CSV table of N, CA and C in Angstrom, one decimal:
chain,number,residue,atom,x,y,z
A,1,UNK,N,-14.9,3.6,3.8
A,1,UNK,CA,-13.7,3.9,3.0
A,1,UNK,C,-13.5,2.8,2.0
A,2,UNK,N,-13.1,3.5,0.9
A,2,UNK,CA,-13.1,2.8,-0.8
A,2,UNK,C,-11.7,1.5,-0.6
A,3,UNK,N,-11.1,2.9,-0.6
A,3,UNK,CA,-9.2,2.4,-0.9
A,3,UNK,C,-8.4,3.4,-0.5
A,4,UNK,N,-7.2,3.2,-0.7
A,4,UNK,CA,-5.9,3.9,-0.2
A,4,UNK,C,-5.2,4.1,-2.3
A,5,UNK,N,-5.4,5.6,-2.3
A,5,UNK,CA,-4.8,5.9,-3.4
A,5,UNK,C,-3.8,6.7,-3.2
A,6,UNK,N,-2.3,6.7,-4.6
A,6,UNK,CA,-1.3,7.3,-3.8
A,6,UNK,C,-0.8,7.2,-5.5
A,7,UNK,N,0.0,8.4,-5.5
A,7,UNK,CA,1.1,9.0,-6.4
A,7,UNK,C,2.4,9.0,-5.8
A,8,UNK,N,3.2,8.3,-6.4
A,8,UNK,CA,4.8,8.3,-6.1
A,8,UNK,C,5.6,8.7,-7.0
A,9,UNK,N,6.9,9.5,-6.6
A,9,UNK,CA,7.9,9.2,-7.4
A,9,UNK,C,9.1,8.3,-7.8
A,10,UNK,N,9.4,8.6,-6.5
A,10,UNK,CA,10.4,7.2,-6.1
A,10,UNK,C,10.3,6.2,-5.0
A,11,UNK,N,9.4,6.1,-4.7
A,11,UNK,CA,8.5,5.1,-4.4
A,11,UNK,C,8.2,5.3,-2.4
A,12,UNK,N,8.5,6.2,-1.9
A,12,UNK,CA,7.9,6.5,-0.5
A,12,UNK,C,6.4,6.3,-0.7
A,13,UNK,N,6.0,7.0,-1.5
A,13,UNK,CA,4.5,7.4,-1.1
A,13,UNK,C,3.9,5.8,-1.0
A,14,UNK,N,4.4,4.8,-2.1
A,14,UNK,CA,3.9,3.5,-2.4
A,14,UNK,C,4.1,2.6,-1.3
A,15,UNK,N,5.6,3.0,-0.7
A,15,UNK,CA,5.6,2.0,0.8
A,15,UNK,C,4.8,2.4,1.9
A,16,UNK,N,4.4,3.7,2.3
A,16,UNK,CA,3.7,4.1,3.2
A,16,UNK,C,2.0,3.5,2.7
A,17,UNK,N,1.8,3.6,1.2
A,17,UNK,CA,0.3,3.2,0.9
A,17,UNK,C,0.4,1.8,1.1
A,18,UNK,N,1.4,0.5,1.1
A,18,UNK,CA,1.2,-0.7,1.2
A,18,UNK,C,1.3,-0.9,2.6
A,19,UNK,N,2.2,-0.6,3.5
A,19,UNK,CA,2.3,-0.4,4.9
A,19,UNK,C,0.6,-0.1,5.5
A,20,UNK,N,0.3,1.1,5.1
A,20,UNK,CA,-1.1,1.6,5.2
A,20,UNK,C,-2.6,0.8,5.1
A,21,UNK,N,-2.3,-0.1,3.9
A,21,UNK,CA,-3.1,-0.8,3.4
A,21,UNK,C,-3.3,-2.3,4.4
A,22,UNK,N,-1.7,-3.1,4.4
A,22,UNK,CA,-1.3,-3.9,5.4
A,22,UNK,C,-2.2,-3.7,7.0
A,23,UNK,N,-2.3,-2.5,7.0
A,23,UNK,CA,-2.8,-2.5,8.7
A,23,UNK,C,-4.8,-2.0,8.7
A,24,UNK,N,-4.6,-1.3,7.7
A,24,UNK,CA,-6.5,-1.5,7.2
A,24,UNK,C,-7.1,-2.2,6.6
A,25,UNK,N,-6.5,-3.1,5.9
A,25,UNK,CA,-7.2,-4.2,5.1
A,25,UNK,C,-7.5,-3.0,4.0
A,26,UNK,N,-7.3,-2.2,3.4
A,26,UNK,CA,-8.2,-1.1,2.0
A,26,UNK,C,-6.7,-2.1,1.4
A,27,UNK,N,-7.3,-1.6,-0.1
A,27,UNK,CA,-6.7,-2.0,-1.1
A,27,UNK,C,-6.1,-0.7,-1.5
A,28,UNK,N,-4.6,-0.6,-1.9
A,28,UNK,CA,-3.8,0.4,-2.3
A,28,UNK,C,-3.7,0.5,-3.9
A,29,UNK,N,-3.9,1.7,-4.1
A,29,UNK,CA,-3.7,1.3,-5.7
A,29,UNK,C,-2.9,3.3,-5.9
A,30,UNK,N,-2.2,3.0,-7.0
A,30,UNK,CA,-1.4,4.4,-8.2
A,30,UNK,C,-3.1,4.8,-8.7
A,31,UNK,N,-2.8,5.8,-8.4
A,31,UNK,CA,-3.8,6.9,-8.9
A,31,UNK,C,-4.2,6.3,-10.7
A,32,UNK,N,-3.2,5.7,-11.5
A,32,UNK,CA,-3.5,5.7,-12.3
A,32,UNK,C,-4.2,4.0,-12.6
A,33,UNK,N,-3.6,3.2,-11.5
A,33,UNK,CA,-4.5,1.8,-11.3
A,33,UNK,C,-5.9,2.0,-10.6
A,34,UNK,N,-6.5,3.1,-10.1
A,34,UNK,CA,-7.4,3.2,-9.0
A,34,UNK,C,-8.4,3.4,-10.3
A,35,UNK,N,-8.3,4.2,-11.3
A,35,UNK,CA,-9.2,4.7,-12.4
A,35,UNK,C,-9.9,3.9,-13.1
A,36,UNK,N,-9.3,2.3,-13.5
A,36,UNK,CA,-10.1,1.3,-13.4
A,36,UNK,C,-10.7,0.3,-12.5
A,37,UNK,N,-10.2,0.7,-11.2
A,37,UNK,CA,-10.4,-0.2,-10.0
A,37,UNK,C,-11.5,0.5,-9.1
A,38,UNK,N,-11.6,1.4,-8.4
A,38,UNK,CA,-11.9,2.5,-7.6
A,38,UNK,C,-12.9,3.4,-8.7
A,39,UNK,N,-14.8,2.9,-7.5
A,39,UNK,CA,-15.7,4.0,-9.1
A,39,UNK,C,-15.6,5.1,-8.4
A,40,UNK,N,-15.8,6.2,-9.2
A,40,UNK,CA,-15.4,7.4,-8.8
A,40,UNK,C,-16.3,8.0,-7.9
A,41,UNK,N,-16.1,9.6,-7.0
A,41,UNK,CA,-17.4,9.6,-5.9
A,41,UNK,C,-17.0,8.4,-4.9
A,42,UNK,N,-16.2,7.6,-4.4
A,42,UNK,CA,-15.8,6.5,-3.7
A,42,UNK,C,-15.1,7.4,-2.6
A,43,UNK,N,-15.0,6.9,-1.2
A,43,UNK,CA,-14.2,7.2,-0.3
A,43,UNK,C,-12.8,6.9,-0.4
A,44,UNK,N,-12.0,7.7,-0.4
A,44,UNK,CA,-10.1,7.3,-0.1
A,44,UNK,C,-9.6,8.0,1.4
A,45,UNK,N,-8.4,7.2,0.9
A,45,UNK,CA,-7.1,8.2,1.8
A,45,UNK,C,-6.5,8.7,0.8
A,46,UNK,N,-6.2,9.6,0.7
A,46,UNK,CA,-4.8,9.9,-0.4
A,46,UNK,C,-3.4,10.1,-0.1
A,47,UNK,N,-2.8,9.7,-0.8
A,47,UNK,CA,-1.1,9.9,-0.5
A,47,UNK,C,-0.1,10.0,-1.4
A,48,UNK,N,0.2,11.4,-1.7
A,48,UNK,CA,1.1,11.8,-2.4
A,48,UNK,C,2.0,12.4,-2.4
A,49,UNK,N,3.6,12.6,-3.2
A,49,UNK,CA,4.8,13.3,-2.5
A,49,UNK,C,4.7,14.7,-2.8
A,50,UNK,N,5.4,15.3,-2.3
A,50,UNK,CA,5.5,16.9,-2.2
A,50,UNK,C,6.4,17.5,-2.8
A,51,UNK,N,6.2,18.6,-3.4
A,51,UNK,CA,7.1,18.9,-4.5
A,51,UNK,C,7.2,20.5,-4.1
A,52,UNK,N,7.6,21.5,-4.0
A,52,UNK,CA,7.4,22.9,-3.6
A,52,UNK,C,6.0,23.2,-2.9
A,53,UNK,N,5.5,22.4,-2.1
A,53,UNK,CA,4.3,23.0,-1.4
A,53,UNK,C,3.2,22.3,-2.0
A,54,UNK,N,3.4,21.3,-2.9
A,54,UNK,CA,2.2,20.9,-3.9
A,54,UNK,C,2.5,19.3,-3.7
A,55,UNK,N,1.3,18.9,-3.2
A,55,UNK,CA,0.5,17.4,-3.6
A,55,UNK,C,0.7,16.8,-4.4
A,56,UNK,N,1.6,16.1,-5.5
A,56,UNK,CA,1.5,15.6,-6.7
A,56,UNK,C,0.1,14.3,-6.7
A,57,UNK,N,-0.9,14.6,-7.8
A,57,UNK,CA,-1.7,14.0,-8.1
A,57,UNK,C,-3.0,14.4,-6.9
A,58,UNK,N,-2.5,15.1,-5.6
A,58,UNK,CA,-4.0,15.2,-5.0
A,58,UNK,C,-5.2,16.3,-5.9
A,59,UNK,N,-4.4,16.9,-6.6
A,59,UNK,CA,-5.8,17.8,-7.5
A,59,UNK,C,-6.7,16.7,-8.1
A,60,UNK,N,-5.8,15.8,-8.7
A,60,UNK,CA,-6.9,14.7,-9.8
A,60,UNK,C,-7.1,14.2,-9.3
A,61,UNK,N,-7.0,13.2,-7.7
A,61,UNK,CA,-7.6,12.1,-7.2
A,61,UNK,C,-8.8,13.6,-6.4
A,62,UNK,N,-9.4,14.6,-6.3
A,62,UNK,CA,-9.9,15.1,-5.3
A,62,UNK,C,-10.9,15.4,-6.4
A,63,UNK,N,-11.1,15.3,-7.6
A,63,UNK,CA,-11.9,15.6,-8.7
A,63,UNK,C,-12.6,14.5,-9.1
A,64,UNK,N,-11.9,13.2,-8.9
A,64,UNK,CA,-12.8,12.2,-9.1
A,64,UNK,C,-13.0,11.3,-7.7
A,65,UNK,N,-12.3,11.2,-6.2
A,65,UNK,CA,-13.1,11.1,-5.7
A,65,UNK,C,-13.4,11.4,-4.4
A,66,UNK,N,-13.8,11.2,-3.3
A,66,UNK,CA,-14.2,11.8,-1.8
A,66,UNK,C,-13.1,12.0,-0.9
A,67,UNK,N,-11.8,12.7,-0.9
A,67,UNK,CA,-10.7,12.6,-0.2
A,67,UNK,C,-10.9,12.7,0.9
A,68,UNK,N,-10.9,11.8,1.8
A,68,UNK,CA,-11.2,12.0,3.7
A,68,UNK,C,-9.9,12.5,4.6
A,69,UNK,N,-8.8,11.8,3.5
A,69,UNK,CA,-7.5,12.5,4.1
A,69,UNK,C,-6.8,12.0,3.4
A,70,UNK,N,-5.4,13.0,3.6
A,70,UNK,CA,-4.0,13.3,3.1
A,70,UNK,C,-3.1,13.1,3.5
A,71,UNK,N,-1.9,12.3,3.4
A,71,UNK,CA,-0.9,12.1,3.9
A,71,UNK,C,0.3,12.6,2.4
A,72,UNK,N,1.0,13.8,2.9
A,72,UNK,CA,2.0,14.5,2.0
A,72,UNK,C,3.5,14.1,2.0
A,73,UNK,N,3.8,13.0,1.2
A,73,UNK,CA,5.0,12.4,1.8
A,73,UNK,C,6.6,13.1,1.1
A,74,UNK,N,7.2,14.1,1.9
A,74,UNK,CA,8.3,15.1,1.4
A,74,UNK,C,9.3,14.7,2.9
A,75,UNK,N,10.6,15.3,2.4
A,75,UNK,CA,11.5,14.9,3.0
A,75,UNK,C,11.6,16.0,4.2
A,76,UNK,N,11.0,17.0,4.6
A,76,UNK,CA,10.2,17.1,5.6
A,76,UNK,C,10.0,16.4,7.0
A,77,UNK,N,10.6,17.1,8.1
A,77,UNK,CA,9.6,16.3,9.1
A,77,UNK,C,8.5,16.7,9.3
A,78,UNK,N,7.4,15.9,10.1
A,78,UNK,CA,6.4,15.8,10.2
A,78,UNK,C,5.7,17.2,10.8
A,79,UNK,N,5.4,17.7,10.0
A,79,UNK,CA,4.4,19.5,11.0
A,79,UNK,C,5.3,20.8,10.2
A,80,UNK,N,6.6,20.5,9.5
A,80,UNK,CA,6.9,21.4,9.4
A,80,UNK,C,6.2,22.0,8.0
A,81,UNK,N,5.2,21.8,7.3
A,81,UNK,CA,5.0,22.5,5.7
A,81,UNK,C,3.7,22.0,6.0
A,82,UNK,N,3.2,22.0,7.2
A,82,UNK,CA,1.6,21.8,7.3
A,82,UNK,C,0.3,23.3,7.0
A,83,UNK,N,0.7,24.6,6.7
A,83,UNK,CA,0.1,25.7,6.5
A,83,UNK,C,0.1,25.9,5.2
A,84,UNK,N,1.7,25.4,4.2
A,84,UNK,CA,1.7,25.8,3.1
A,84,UNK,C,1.0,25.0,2.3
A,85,UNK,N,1.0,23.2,2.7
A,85,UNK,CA,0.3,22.2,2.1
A,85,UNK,C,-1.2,22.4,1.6
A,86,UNK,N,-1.6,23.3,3.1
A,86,UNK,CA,-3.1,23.3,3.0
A,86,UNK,C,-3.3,24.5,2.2
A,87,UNK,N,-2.2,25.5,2.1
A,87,UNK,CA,-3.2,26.3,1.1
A,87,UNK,C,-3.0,26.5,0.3
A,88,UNK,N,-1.5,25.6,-0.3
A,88,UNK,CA,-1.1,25.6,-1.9
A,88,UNK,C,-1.9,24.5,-2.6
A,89,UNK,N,-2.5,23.6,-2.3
A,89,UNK,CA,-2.8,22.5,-2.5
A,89,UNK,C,-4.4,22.7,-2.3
A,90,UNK,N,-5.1,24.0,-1.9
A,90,UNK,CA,-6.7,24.4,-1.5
A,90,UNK,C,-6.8,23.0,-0.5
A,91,UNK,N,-6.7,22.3,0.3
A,91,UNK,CA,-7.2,21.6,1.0
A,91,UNK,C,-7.9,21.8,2.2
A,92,UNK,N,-9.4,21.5,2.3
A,92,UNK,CA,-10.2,21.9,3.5
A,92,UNK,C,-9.3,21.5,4.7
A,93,UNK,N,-10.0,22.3,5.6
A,93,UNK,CA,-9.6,22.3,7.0
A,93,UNK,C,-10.2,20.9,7.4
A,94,UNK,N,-11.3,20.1,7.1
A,94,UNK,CA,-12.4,19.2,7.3
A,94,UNK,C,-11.4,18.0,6.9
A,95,UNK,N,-10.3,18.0,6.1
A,95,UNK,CA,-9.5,16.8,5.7
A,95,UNK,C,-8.6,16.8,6.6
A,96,UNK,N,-8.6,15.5,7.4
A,96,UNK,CA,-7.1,15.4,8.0
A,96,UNK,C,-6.0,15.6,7.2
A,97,UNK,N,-4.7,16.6,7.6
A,97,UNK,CA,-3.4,16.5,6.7
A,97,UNK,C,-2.4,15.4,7.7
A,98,UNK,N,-2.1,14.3,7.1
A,98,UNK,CA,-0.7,14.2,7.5
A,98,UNK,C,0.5,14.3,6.7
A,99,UNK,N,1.7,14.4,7.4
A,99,UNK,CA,3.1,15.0,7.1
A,99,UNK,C,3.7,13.3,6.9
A,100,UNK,N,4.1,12.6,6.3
A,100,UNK,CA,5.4,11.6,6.5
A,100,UNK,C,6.5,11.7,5.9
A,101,UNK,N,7.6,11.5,6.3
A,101,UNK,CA,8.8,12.1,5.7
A,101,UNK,C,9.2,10.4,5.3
A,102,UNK,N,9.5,11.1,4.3
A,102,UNK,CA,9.8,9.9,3.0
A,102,UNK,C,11.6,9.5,2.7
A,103,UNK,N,11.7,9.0,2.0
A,103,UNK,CA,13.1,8.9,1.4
A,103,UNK,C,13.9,9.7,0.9
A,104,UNK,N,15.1,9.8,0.5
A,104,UNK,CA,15.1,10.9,-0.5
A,104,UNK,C,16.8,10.7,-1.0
A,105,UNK,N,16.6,10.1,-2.1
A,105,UNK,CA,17.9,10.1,-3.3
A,105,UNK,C,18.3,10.5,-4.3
A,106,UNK,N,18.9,12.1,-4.2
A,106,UNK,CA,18.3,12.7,-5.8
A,106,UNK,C,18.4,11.3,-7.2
A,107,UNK,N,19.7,10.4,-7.0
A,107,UNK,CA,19.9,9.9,-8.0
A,107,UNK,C,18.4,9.0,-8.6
A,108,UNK,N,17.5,8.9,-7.9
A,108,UNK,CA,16.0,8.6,-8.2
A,108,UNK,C,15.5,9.5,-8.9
A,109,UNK,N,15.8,10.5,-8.6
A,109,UNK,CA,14.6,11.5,-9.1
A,109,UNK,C,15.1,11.3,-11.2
A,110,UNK,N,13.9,11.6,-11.4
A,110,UNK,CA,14.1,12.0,-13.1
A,110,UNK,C,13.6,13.5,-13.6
A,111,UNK,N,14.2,13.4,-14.4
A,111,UNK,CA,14.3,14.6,-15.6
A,111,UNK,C,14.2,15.9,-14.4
A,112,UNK,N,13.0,16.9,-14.8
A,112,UNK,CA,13.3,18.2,-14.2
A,112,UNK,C,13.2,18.6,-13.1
A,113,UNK,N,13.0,16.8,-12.2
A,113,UNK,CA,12.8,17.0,-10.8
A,113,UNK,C,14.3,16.6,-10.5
A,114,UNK,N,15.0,15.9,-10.9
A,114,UNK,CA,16.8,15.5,-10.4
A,114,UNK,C,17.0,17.1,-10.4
A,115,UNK,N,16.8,17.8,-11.5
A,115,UNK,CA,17.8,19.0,-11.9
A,115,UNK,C,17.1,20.1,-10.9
A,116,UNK,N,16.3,20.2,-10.7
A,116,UNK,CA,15.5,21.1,-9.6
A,116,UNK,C,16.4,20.8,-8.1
A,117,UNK,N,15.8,19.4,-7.8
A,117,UNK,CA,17.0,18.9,-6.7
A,117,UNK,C,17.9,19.2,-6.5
A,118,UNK,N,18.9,18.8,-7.4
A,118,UNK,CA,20.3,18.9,-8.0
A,118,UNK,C,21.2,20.5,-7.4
A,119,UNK,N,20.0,21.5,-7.6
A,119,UNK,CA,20.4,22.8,-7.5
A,119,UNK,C,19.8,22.9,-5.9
A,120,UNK,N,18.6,22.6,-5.5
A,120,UNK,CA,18.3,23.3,-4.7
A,120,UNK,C,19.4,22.6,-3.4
A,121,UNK,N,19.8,20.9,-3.4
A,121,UNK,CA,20.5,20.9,-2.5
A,121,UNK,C,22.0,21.4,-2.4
A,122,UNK,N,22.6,21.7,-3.8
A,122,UNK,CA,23.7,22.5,-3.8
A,122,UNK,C,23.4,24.1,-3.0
A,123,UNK,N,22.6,24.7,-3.3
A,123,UNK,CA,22.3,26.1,-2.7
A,123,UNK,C,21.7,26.2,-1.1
A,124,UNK,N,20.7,25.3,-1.1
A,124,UNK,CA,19.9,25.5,0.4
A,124,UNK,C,20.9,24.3,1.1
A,125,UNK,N,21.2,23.6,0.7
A,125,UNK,CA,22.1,22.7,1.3
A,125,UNK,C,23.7,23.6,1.9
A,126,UNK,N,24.4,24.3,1.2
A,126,UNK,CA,25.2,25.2,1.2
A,126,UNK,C,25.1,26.3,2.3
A,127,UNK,N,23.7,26.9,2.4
A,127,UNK,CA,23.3,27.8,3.5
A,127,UNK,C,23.1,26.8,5.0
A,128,UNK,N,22.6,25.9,4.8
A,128,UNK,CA,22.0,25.4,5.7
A,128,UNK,C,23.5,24.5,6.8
A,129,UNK,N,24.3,23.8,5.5
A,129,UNK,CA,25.8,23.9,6.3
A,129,UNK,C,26.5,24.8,7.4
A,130,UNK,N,26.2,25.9,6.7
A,130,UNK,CA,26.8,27.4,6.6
A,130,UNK,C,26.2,27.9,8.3
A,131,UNK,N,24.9,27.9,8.3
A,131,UNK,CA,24.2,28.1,9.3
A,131,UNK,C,24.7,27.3,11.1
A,132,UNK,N,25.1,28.9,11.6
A,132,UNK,CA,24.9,28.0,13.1
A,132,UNK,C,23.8,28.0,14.3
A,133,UNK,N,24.0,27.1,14.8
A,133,UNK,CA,22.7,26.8,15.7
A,133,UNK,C,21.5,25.9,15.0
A,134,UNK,N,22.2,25.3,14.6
A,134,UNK,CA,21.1,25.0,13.7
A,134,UNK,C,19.9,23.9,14.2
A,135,UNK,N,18.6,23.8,14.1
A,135,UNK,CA,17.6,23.1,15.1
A,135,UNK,C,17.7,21.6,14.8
A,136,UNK,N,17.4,20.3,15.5
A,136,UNK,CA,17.7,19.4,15.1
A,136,UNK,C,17.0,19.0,13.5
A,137,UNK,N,15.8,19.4,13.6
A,137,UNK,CA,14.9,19.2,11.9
A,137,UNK,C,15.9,20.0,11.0
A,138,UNK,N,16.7,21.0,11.1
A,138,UNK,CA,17.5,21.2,10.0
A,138,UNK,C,18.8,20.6,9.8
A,139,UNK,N,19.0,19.8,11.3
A,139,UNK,CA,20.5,18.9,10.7
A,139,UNK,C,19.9,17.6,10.1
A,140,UNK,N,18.8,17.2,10.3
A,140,UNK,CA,18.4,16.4,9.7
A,140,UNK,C,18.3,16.4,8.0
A,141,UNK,N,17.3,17.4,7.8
A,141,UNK,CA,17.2,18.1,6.6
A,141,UNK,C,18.9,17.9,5.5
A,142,UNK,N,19.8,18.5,6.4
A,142,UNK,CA,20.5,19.0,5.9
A,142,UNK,C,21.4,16.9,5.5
A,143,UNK,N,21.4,16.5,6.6
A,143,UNK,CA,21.7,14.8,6.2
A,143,UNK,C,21.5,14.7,4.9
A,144,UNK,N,19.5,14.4,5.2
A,144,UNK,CA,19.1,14.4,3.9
A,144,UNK,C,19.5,14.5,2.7
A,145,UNK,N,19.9,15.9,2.6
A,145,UNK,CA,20.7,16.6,1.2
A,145,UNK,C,21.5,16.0,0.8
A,146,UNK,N,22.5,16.3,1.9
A,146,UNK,CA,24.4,15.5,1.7
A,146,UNK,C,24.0,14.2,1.6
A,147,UNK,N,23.6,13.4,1.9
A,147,UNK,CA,24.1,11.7,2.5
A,147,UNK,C,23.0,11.0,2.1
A,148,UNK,N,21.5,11.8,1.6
A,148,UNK,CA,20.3,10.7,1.1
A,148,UNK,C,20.1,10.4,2.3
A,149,UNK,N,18.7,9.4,2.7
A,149,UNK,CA,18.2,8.8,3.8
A,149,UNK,C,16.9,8.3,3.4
A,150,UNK,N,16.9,7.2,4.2
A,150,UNK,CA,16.0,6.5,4.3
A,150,UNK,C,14.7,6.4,5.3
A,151,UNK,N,14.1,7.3,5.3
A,151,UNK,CA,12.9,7.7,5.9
A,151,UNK,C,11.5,7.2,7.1
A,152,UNK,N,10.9,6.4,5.5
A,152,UNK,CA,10.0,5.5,5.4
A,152,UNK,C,10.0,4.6,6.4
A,153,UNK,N,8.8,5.1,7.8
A,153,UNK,CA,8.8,3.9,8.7
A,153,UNK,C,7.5,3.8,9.1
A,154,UNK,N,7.1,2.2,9.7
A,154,UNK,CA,5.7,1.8,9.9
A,154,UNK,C,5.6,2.6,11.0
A,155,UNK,N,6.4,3.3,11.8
A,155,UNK,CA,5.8,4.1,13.2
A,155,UNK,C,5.2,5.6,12.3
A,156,UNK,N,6.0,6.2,11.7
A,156,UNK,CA,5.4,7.4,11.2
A,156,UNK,C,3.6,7.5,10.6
A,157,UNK,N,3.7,6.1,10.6
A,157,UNK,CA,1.3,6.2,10.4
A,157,UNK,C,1.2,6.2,11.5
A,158,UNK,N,1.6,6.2,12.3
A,158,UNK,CA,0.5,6.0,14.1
A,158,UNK,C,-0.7,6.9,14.1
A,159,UNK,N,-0.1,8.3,13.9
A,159,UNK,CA,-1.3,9.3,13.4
A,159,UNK,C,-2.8,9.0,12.6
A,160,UNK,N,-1.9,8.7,11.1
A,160,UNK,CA,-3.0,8.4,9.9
A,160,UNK,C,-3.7,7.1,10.7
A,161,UNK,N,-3.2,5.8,11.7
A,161,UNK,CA,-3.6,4.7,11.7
A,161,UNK,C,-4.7,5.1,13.1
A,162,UNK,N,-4.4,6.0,13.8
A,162,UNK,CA,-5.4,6.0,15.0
A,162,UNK,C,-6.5,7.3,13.9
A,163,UNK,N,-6.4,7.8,13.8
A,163,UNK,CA,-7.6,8.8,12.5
A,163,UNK,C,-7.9,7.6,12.1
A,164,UNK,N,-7.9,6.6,11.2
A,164,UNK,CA,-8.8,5.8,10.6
A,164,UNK,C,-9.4,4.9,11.7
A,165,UNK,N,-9.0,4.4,12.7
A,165,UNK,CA,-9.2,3.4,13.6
A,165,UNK,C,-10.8,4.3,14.4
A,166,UNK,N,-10.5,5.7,14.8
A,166,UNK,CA,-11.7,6.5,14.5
A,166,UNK,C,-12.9,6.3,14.1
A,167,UNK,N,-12.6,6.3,12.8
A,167,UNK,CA,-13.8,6.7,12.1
A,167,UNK,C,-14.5,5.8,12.3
């Protein structure tokens, strides 16, 4: 294994890649620092945030180089968007997927991703209030929306950390 490459928006994906890096000794780098650091055809981990079922940046880090695994960091708990990830995203069955649930403050987000947010927690946020019985992953979810949260924890790699400890 090369390095630990990772696309962020508002910076989960980057604490989970330095956290990640911290406990493998790989060197973490932005997809767009890896392109002069990292030669291509090299082994990674990838780690990028989730956006409607989509990997931001795992198409381009999987074109230039050997992705062994994925870690999809969305506000999400862990397992729940693991069917859609793999087949919106084409990811082999042969790649480990992990789930980490990340941060999440729309006032971070920029331009058409604030305003996507903006709406979707007004409306699914709204239903999901609305909703009784609701499972504990949806009151969480629904925190999320209302109140922001802060995610990002060194226990959530145990997974990604015993898969690499593996190999």
């Amino acid at each position: 294994m090369e390095a630990i490459v990772y696309t962020t928006h508002t910076g989960s994906a980057a604490q989970y890649a330095e956290m990640l890096a911290k406990e493998t000794g790989l060197a973490a780098y932005s997809l767009d620092e890896a392109r002069g650091k990292v030669p291509a055809d090299s082994e990674v981990i990838y780690l990028g945030w989730v956006m409607a079922g989509t990997v931001k940046g795992y198409a381009a880090a999987a074109k230039r180089y050997i992705v062994r695994a994925v870690c999809a960091v969305g506000m999400a708990q862990p397992g729940a968007q693991g069917k859609i990830l793999r087949e919106r995203n084409k990811l082999p069955e042969s790649v480990p997927l992990f789930q980490l649930q990340g941060n999440f403050d729309v006032k971070k987000l920029h331009g058409m991703y604030r305003l996507m947010m903006e709406v979707m927690v007004k409306t699914a946020g709204k239903s999901l209030a609305a909703k009784s019985g609701r499972t504990a992953e949806e009151d969480d979810m629904l925190d999320m929306m209302t109140n922001g949260g802060e995610r990002v924890r060194a226990e959530n790699l145990h997974a990604v950390l015993a898969w690499y400890r593996r190999r």
